[in-house]
Amino acid sequence: MKRFLMALAFLLPSAAFAAGYSGPLDKADYDLRDQASLQRGAQIFMNYCLGCHTMQYQRYQRTFEDLGIPVDLGQELLQFTGDGPGSHMISAIDADASSDWFGLTPPDLTMVARVRGADWLYTYFRSFYEDPSRPFGVNNEIFENVGMPHVLQELQGVPRQTYERRMVDGEMRDVYVGIRSDGSGRMSPDEFDQAMLDLTAFLVYTGEPVYLERQRLGYYVIGFLFVFLILTILLKREFWRDIK
């Protein structure tokens, strides 16, 4: 209960930041039918996010089966707890210790895509920039003063807010052109963007694992209702046929 309340306390001010951000969000053009993308997203989450964040409502085995990963292979490469495949994705970090380190316990991310939205997450992952004034040396453009380190920096490299000298209204000015990596990461900018899209897709999946099945069943339900409507109309005509 304590962890739930602390996570809720973290999410409420976060929602206020999200609501207060008025800038544009990048479109997260993900596809939940792309299992390769979801598998890559799961790999990134297990290796870089699960150390601090939990997914207490998601089970390993369900994830492996939905993403087309053999359970034994998933346990070997993606499950590091030594528990059975039916266990939940629980971080090993101590809640009290993490509260001391980060100011608040990192929230559970099972439903974060439904709280934030896919576009917000995709933009957030790519909006960290170097800021020596912050405790972890980074800040975020759409979540100002976020208390989270840039754990994906080894993939992206050191991100910096970049300005270029351009002619504006007849004068040379420093114009902000966005966040640029220093090139020290393991991925190119395009590869990093794709990786963040994969991670976003995985978080969208965990927010509603039955989405594709619900969508598939929806067509049958609509079809049934349409046929039932036709039968209802024909029945009404039959009842009222002899009534003048």
mmCIF file of C-alpha atoms in Angstrom:
data_model
loop_
_atom_site.group_PDB
_atom_site.id
_atom_site.type_symbol
_atom_site.label_atom_id
_atom_site.label_comp_id
_atom_site.label_asym_id
_atom_site.label_seq_id
_atom_site.Cartn_x
_atom_site.Cartn_y
_atom_site.Cartn_z
ATOM 1 C CA MET A 1 0.000 0.000 0.000
ATOM 2 C CA LYS A 2 2.855 2.336 0.824
ATOM 3 C CA ARG A 3 4.492 1.773 -2.556
ATOM 4 C CA PHE A 4 1.166 2.340 -4.328
ATOM 5 C CA LEU A 5 0.624 5.666 -2.557
ATOM 6 C CA MET A 6 4.167 6.808 -3.298
ATOM 7 C CA ALA A 7 3.786 5.900 -6.961
ATOM 8 C CA LEU A 8 0.453 7.728 -7.068
ATOM 9 C CA ALA A 9 2.080 10.781 -5.529
ATOM 10 C CA PHE A 10 4.705 10.626 -8.275
ATOM 11 C CA LEU A 11 2.138 10.289 -11.067
ATOM 12 C CA LEU A 12 -0.130 13.126 -9.987
ATOM 13 C CA PRO A 13 2.440 15.896 -10.298
ATOM 14 C CA SER A 14 3.731 14.197 -13.427
ATOM 15 C CA ALA A 15 0.283 14.470 -14.982
ATOM 16 C CA ALA A 16 0.293 18.156 -14.160
ATOM 17 C CA PHE A 17 3.594 18.548 -16.011
ATOM 18 C CA ALA A 18 2.185 16.642 -18.978
ATOM 19 C CA ALA A 19 -0.959 18.750 -19.009
ATOM 20 C CA GLY A 20 1.076 21.958 -18.710
ATOM 21 C CA TYR A 21 3.370 21.118 -21.623
ATOM 22 C CA SER A 22 2.045 23.001 -24.643
ATOM 23 C CA GLY A 23 4.701 22.115 -27.191
ATOM 24 C CA PRO A 24 4.302 19.623 -30.023
ATOM 25 C CA LEU A 25 4.634 15.890 -29.463
ATOM 26 C CA ASP A 26 6.278 13.556 -31.941
ATOM 27 C CA LYS A 27 3.985 10.968 -33.465
ATOM 28 C CA ALA A 28 4.635 7.443 -32.203
ATOM 29 C CA ASP A 29 3.867 5.430 -35.322
ATOM 30 C CA TYR A 30 3.939 2.013 -33.646
ATOM 31 C CA ASP A 31 2.283 -1.231 -34.724
ATOM 32 C CA LEU A 32 1.182 -3.718 -32.069
ATOM 33 C CA ARG A 33 1.118 -6.431 -34.737
ATOM 34 C CA ASP A 34 4.859 -6.035 -35.267
ATOM 35 C CA GLN A 35 6.154 -8.678 -32.851
ATOM 36 C CA ALA A 36 9.789 -7.971 -33.749
ATOM 37 C CA SER A 37 9.351 -4.363 -32.617
ATOM 38 C CA LEU A 38 7.651 -5.460 -29.391
ATOM 39 C CA GLN A 39 10.418 -7.968 -28.709
ATOM 40 C CA ARG A 40 13.073 -5.286 -29.131
ATOM 41 C CA GLY A 41 11.069 -2.984 -26.861
ATOM 42 C CA ALA A 42 10.821 -5.715 -24.229
ATOM 43 C CA GLN A 43 14.584 -6.248 -24.398
ATOM 44 C CA ILE A 44 15.233 -2.530 -23.838
ATOM 45 C CA PHE A 45 12.775 -2.417 -20.942
ATOM 46 C CA MET A 46 14.217 -5.481 -19.211
ATOM 47 C CA ASN A 47 17.789 -4.244 -19.552
ATOM 48 C CA TYR A 48 17.396 -0.528 -18.853
ATOM 49 C CA CYS A 49 14.077 0.135 -17.091
ATOM 50 C CA LEU A 50 13.221 -2.852 -14.895
ATOM 51 C CA GLY A 51 16.133 -2.141 -12.581
ATOM 52 C CA CYS A 52 14.125 0.737 -11.050
ATOM 53 C CA HIS A 53 10.572 0.479 -12.410
ATOM 54 C CA THR A 54 8.229 -2.435 -11.812
ATOM 55 C CA MET A 55 5.412 -3.892 -13.881
ATOM 56 C CA GLN A 56 3.535 -5.495 -11.049
ATOM 57 C CA TYR A 57 0.421 -6.223 -13.152
ATOM 58 C CA GLN A 58 2.283 -7.962 -15.976
ATOM 59 C CA ARG A 59 3.556 -11.545 -15.918
ATOM 60 C CA TYR A 60 6.654 -12.764 -17.724
ATOM 61 C CA GLN A 61 4.945 -15.794 -19.238
ATOM 62 C CA ARG A 62 2.036 -13.764 -20.612
ATOM 63 C CA THR A 63 4.516 -11.349 -22.159
ATOM 64 C CA PHE A 64 6.609 -14.108 -23.721
ATOM 65 C CA GLU A 65 3.553 -15.844 -25.184
ATOM 66 C CA ASP A 66 1.986 -12.661 -26.561
ATOM 67 C CA LEU A 67 5.255 -11.518 -28.132
ATOM 68 C CA GLY A 68 6.039 -14.886 -29.708
ATOM 69 C CA ILE A 69 9.063 -15.587 -27.481
ATOM 70 C CA PRO A 70 9.632 -19.212 -26.373
ATOM 71 C CA VAL A 71 9.253 -19.285 -22.604
ATOM 72 C CA ASP A 72 12.603 -20.984 -21.976
ATOM 73 C CA LEU A 73 14.392 -18.483 -24.233
ATOM 74 C CA GLY A 74 12.595 -15.584 -22.583
ATOM 75 C CA GLN A 75 13.648 -16.781 -19.139
ATOM 76 C CA GLU A 76 17.241 -17.119 -20.281
ATOM 77 C CA LEU A 77 17.552 -13.739 -22.008
ATOM 78 C CA LEU A 78 14.913 -11.455 -20.482
ATOM 79 C CA GLN A 79 14.074 -12.695 -16.973
ATOM 80 C CA PHE A 80 16.885 -12.076 -14.507
ATOM 81 C CA THR A 81 15.137 -12.825 -11.191
ATOM 82 C CA GLY A 82 15.420 -16.601 -11.181
ATOM 83 C CA ASP A 83 11.676 -16.884 -10.435
ATOM 84 C CA GLY A 84 9.215 -18.964 -12.428
ATOM 85 C CA PRO A 85 7.762 -17.609 -15.691
ATOM 86 C CA GLY A 86 4.407 -17.025 -13.999
ATOM 87 C CA SER A 87 5.855 -14.354 -11.700
ATOM 88 C CA HIS A 88 5.174 -10.653 -12.082
ATOM 89 C CA MET A 89 7.759 -8.180 -13.366
ATOM 90 C CA ILE A 90 8.921 -6.788 -10.051
ATOM 91 C CA SER A 91 12.009 -4.611 -9.716
ATOM 92 C CA ALA A 92 14.641 -5.710 -7.226
ATOM 93 C CA ILE A 93 15.220 -2.140 -6.051
ATOM 94 C CA ASP A 94 14.302 -1.367 -2.455
ATOM 95 C CA ALA A 95 11.417 1.113 -2.264
ATOM 96 C CA ASP A 96 12.806 3.027 0.721
ATOM 97 C CA ALA A 97 16.301 3.203 -0.755
ATOM 98 C CA SER A 98 15.038 4.376 -4.140
ATOM 99 C CA SER A 99 12.970 7.049 -2.422
ATOM 100 C CA ASP A 100 16.146 8.355 -0.800
ATOM 101 C CA TRP A 101 18.109 8.230 -4.054
ATOM 102 C CA PHE A 102 15.525 9.744 -6.402
ATOM 103 C CA GLY A 103 13.290 11.695 -4.043
ATOM 104 C CA LEU A 104 10.346 9.425 -4.861
ATOM 105 C CA THR A 105 9.982 5.717 -5.536
ATOM 106 C CA PRO A 106 10.034 5.145 -9.330
ATOM 107 C CA PRO A 107 6.432 4.448 -10.349
ATOM 108 C CA ASP A 108 5.030 1.227 -11.732
ATOM 109 C CA LEU A 109 4.970 1.401 -15.544
ATOM 110 C CA THR A 110 2.360 -1.228 -16.380
ATOM 111 C CA MET A 111 -0.248 1.394 -17.260
ATOM 112 C CA VAL A 112 1.983 4.359 -18.035
ATOM 113 C CA ALA A 113 1.061 4.412 -21.740
ATOM 114 C CA ARG A 114 -2.620 4.716 -20.860
ATOM 115 C CA VAL A 115 -1.877 7.517 -18.386
ATOM 116 C CA ARG A 116 0.536 9.480 -20.567
ATOM 117 C CA GLY A 117 -0.214 8.457 -24.130
ATOM 118 C CA ALA A 118 2.150 6.918 -26.674
ATOM 119 C CA ASP A 119 3.141 10.226 -28.303
ATOM 120 C CA TRP A 120 4.112 11.717 -24.916
ATOM 121 C CA LEU A 121 6.265 8.704 -24.021
ATOM 122 C CA TYR A 122 7.989 8.620 -27.413
ATOM 123 C CA THR A 123 8.787 12.324 -27.184
ATOM 124 C CA TYR A 124 9.876 12.068 -23.537
ATOM 125 C CA PHE A 125 12.397 9.300 -24.210
ATOM 126 C CA ARG A 126 14.029 11.477 -26.868
ATOM 127 C CA SER A 127 13.924 14.783 -24.933
ATOM 128 C CA PHE A 128 16.684 14.315 -22.355
ATOM 129 C CA TYR A 129 19.528 16.809 -22.586
ATOM 130 C CA GLU A 130 22.701 17.573 -20.667
ATOM 131 C CA ASP A 131 22.135 19.902 -17.706
ATOM 132 C CA PRO A 132 24.996 20.138 -15.168
ATOM 133 C CA SER A 133 22.740 21.939 -12.690
ATOM 134 C CA ARG A 134 20.621 18.808 -12.126
ATOM 135 C CA PRO A 135 21.596 16.040 -9.662
ATOM 136 C CA PHE A 136 21.993 13.439 -12.423
ATOM 137 C CA GLY A 137 23.397 15.895 -14.956
ATOM 138 C CA VAL A 138 20.369 15.770 -17.280
ATOM 139 C CA ASN A 139 17.004 17.417 -17.704
ATOM 140 C CA ASN A 140 14.047 16.825 -20.006
ATOM 141 C CA GLU A 141 12.326 19.292 -22.307
ATOM 142 C CA ILE A 142 8.786 18.031 -21.758
ATOM 143 C CA PHE A 143 9.210 17.016 -18.099
ATOM 144 C CA GLU A 144 11.194 19.818 -16.542
ATOM 145 C CA ASN A 145 13.389 18.880 -13.565
ATOM 146 C CA VAL A 146 12.505 15.203 -13.816
ATOM 147 C CA GLY A 147 14.162 13.167 -11.063
ATOM 148 C CA MET A 148 15.297 10.399 -13.405
ATOM 149 C CA PRO A 149 18.775 9.788 -14.832
ATOM 150 C CA HIS A 150 19.146 9.302 -18.571
ATOM 151 C CA VAL A 151 19.612 5.550 -18.375
ATOM 152 C CA LEU A 152 19.630 5.210 -22.157
ATOM 153 C CA GLN A 153 22.574 7.555 -22.640
ATOM 154 C CA GLU A 154 24.937 4.734 -23.573
ATOM 155 C CA LEU A 155 22.669 4.060 -26.560
ATOM 156 C CA GLN A 156 22.073 7.675 -27.567
ATOM 157 C CA GLY A 157 25.295 9.355 -26.510
ATOM 158 C CA VAL A 158 25.401 12.649 -24.623
ATOM 159 C CA PRO A 159 22.361 14.696 -25.760
ATOM 160 C CA ARG A 160 22.763 18.462 -25.884
ATOM 161 C CA GLN A 161 20.455 21.348 -26.720
ATOM 162 C CA THR A 162 21.931 22.640 -29.960
ATOM 163 C CA TYR A 163 21.921 26.130 -31.454
ATOM 164 C CA GLU A 164 23.016 27.262 -34.910
ATOM 165 C CA ARG A 165 23.907 30.693 -36.238
ATOM 166 C CA ARG A 166 21.243 31.682 -38.748
ATOM 167 C CA MET A 167 20.023 34.816 -40.436
ATOM 168 C CA VAL A 168 16.757 35.943 -38.816
ATOM 169 C CA ASP A 169 15.104 39.231 -39.837
ATOM 170 C CA GLY A 170 18.350 40.448 -41.317
ATOM 171 C CA GLU A 171 20.408 39.573 -38.231
ATOM 172 C CA MET A 172 22.626 36.640 -37.367
ATOM 173 C CA ARG A 173 21.179 34.909 -34.313
ATOM 174 C CA ASP A 174 21.628 31.692 -32.380
ATOM 175 C CA VAL A 175 18.572 29.609 -33.286
ATOM 176 C CA TYR A 176 17.599 26.526 -31.293
ATOM 177 C CA VAL A 177 17.515 23.496 -33.610
ATOM 178 C CA GLY A 178 16.741 20.735 -31.105
ATOM 179 C CA ILE A 179 18.562 18.063 -29.142
ATOM 180 C CA ARG A 180 21.574 16.495 -30.818
ATOM 181 C CA SER A 181 23.776 13.626 -29.630
ATOM 182 C CA ASP A 182 27.537 14.014 -29.454
ATOM 183 C CA GLY A 183 27.879 10.738 -31.362
ATOM 184 C CA SER A 184 29.339 8.744 -28.475
ATOM 185 C CA GLY A 185 26.365 6.364 -28.218
ATOM 186 C CA ARG A 186 26.115 2.819 -29.510
ATOM 187 C CA MET A 187 23.312 3.814 -31.870
ATOM 188 C CA SER A 188 22.953 6.328 -34.661
ATOM 189 C CA PRO A 189 20.188 8.958 -34.243
ATOM 190 C CA ASP A 190 17.851 6.985 -36.520
ATOM 191 C CA GLU A 191 18.562 3.738 -34.694
ATOM 192 C CA PHE A 192 17.916 5.394 -31.335
ATOM 193 C CA ASP A 193 14.608 6.843 -32.553
ATOM 194 C CA GLN A 194 13.547 3.366 -33.707
ATOM 195 C CA ALA A 195 14.593 1.868 -30.374
ATOM 196 C CA MET A 196 12.473 4.422 -28.500
ATOM 197 C CA LEU A 197 9.549 3.632 -30.798
ATOM 198 C CA ASP A 198 10.002 -0.073 -29.976
ATOM 199 C CA LEU A 199 10.073 0.723 -26.243
ATOM 200 C CA THR A 200 6.953 2.866 -26.583
ATOM 201 C CA ALA A 201 5.150 0.075 -28.432
ATOM 202 C CA PHE A 202 6.023 -2.385 -25.656
ATOM 203 C CA LEU A 203 4.642 -0.020 -22.998
ATOM 204 C CA VAL A 204 1.467 0.435 -25.049
ATOM 205 C CA TYR A 205 1.123 -3.352 -25.202
ATOM 206 C CA THR A 206 1.540 -3.810 -21.428
ATOM 207 C CA GLY A 207 -1.087 -1.121 -20.813
ATOM 208 C CA GLU A 208 -3.666 -3.326 -22.523
ATOM 209 C CA PRO A 209 -2.342 -6.774 -23.527
ATOM 210 C CA VAL A 210 -5.754 -7.833 -24.876
ATOM 211 C CA TYR A 211 -6.057 -4.848 -27.245
ATOM 212 C CA LEU A 212 -5.627 -6.815 -30.476
ATOM 213 C CA GLU A 213 -7.926 -9.601 -29.265
ATOM 214 C CA ARG A 214 -10.529 -7.059 -28.160
ATOM 215 C CA GLN A 215 -10.293 -5.363 -31.542
ATOM 216 C CA ARG A 216 -10.712 -8.693 -33.356
ATOM 217 C CA LEU A 217 -13.727 -9.672 -31.278
ATOM 218 C CA GLY A 218 -15.218 -6.227 -31.841
ATOM 219 C CA TYR A 219 -15.753 -6.990 -35.535
ATOM 220 C CA TYR A 220 -17.734 -10.111 -34.652
ATOM 221 C CA VAL A 221 -19.829 -8.173 -32.134
ATOM 222 C CA ILE A 222 -20.600 -5.438 -34.641
ATOM 223 C CA GLY A 223 -21.446 -8.073 -37.248
ATOM 224 C CA PHE A 224 -23.797 -9.817 -34.826
ATOM 225 C CA LEU A 225 -25.510 -6.551 -33.924
ATOM 226 C CA PHE A 226 -25.938 -5.705 -37.597
ATOM 227 C CA VAL A 227 -27.561 -9.075 -38.357
ATOM 228 C CA PHE A 228 -29.705 -8.734 -35.212
ATOM 229 C CA LEU A 229 -30.811 -5.281 -36.390
ATOM 230 C CA ILE A 230 -31.963 -6.674 -39.727
ATOM 231 C CA LEU A 231 -33.872 -9.481 -38.025
ATOM 232 C CA THR A 232 -35.458 -6.972 -35.636
ATOM 233 C CA ILE A 233 -36.631 -4.797 -38.524
ATOM 234 C CA LEU A 234 -38.096 -7.800 -40.355
ATOM 235 C CA LEU A 235 -39.826 -8.964 -37.152
ATOM 236 C CA LYS A 236 -41.314 -5.499 -36.624
ATOM 237 C CA ARG A 237 -42.684 -5.488 -40.166
ATOM 238 C CA GLU A 238 -44.202 -8.918 -39.633
ATOM 239 C CA PHE A 239 -45.936 -7.851 -36.391
ATOM 240 C CA TRP A 240 -47.307 -4.621 -37.899
ATOM 241 C CA ARG A 241 -48.174 -5.970 -41.350
ATOM 242 C CA ASP A 242 -51.881 -6.520 -40.621
ATOM 243 C CA ILE A 243 -52.337 -3.456 -38.468
ATOM 244 C CA LYS A 244 -54.010 -0.600 -40.351
#
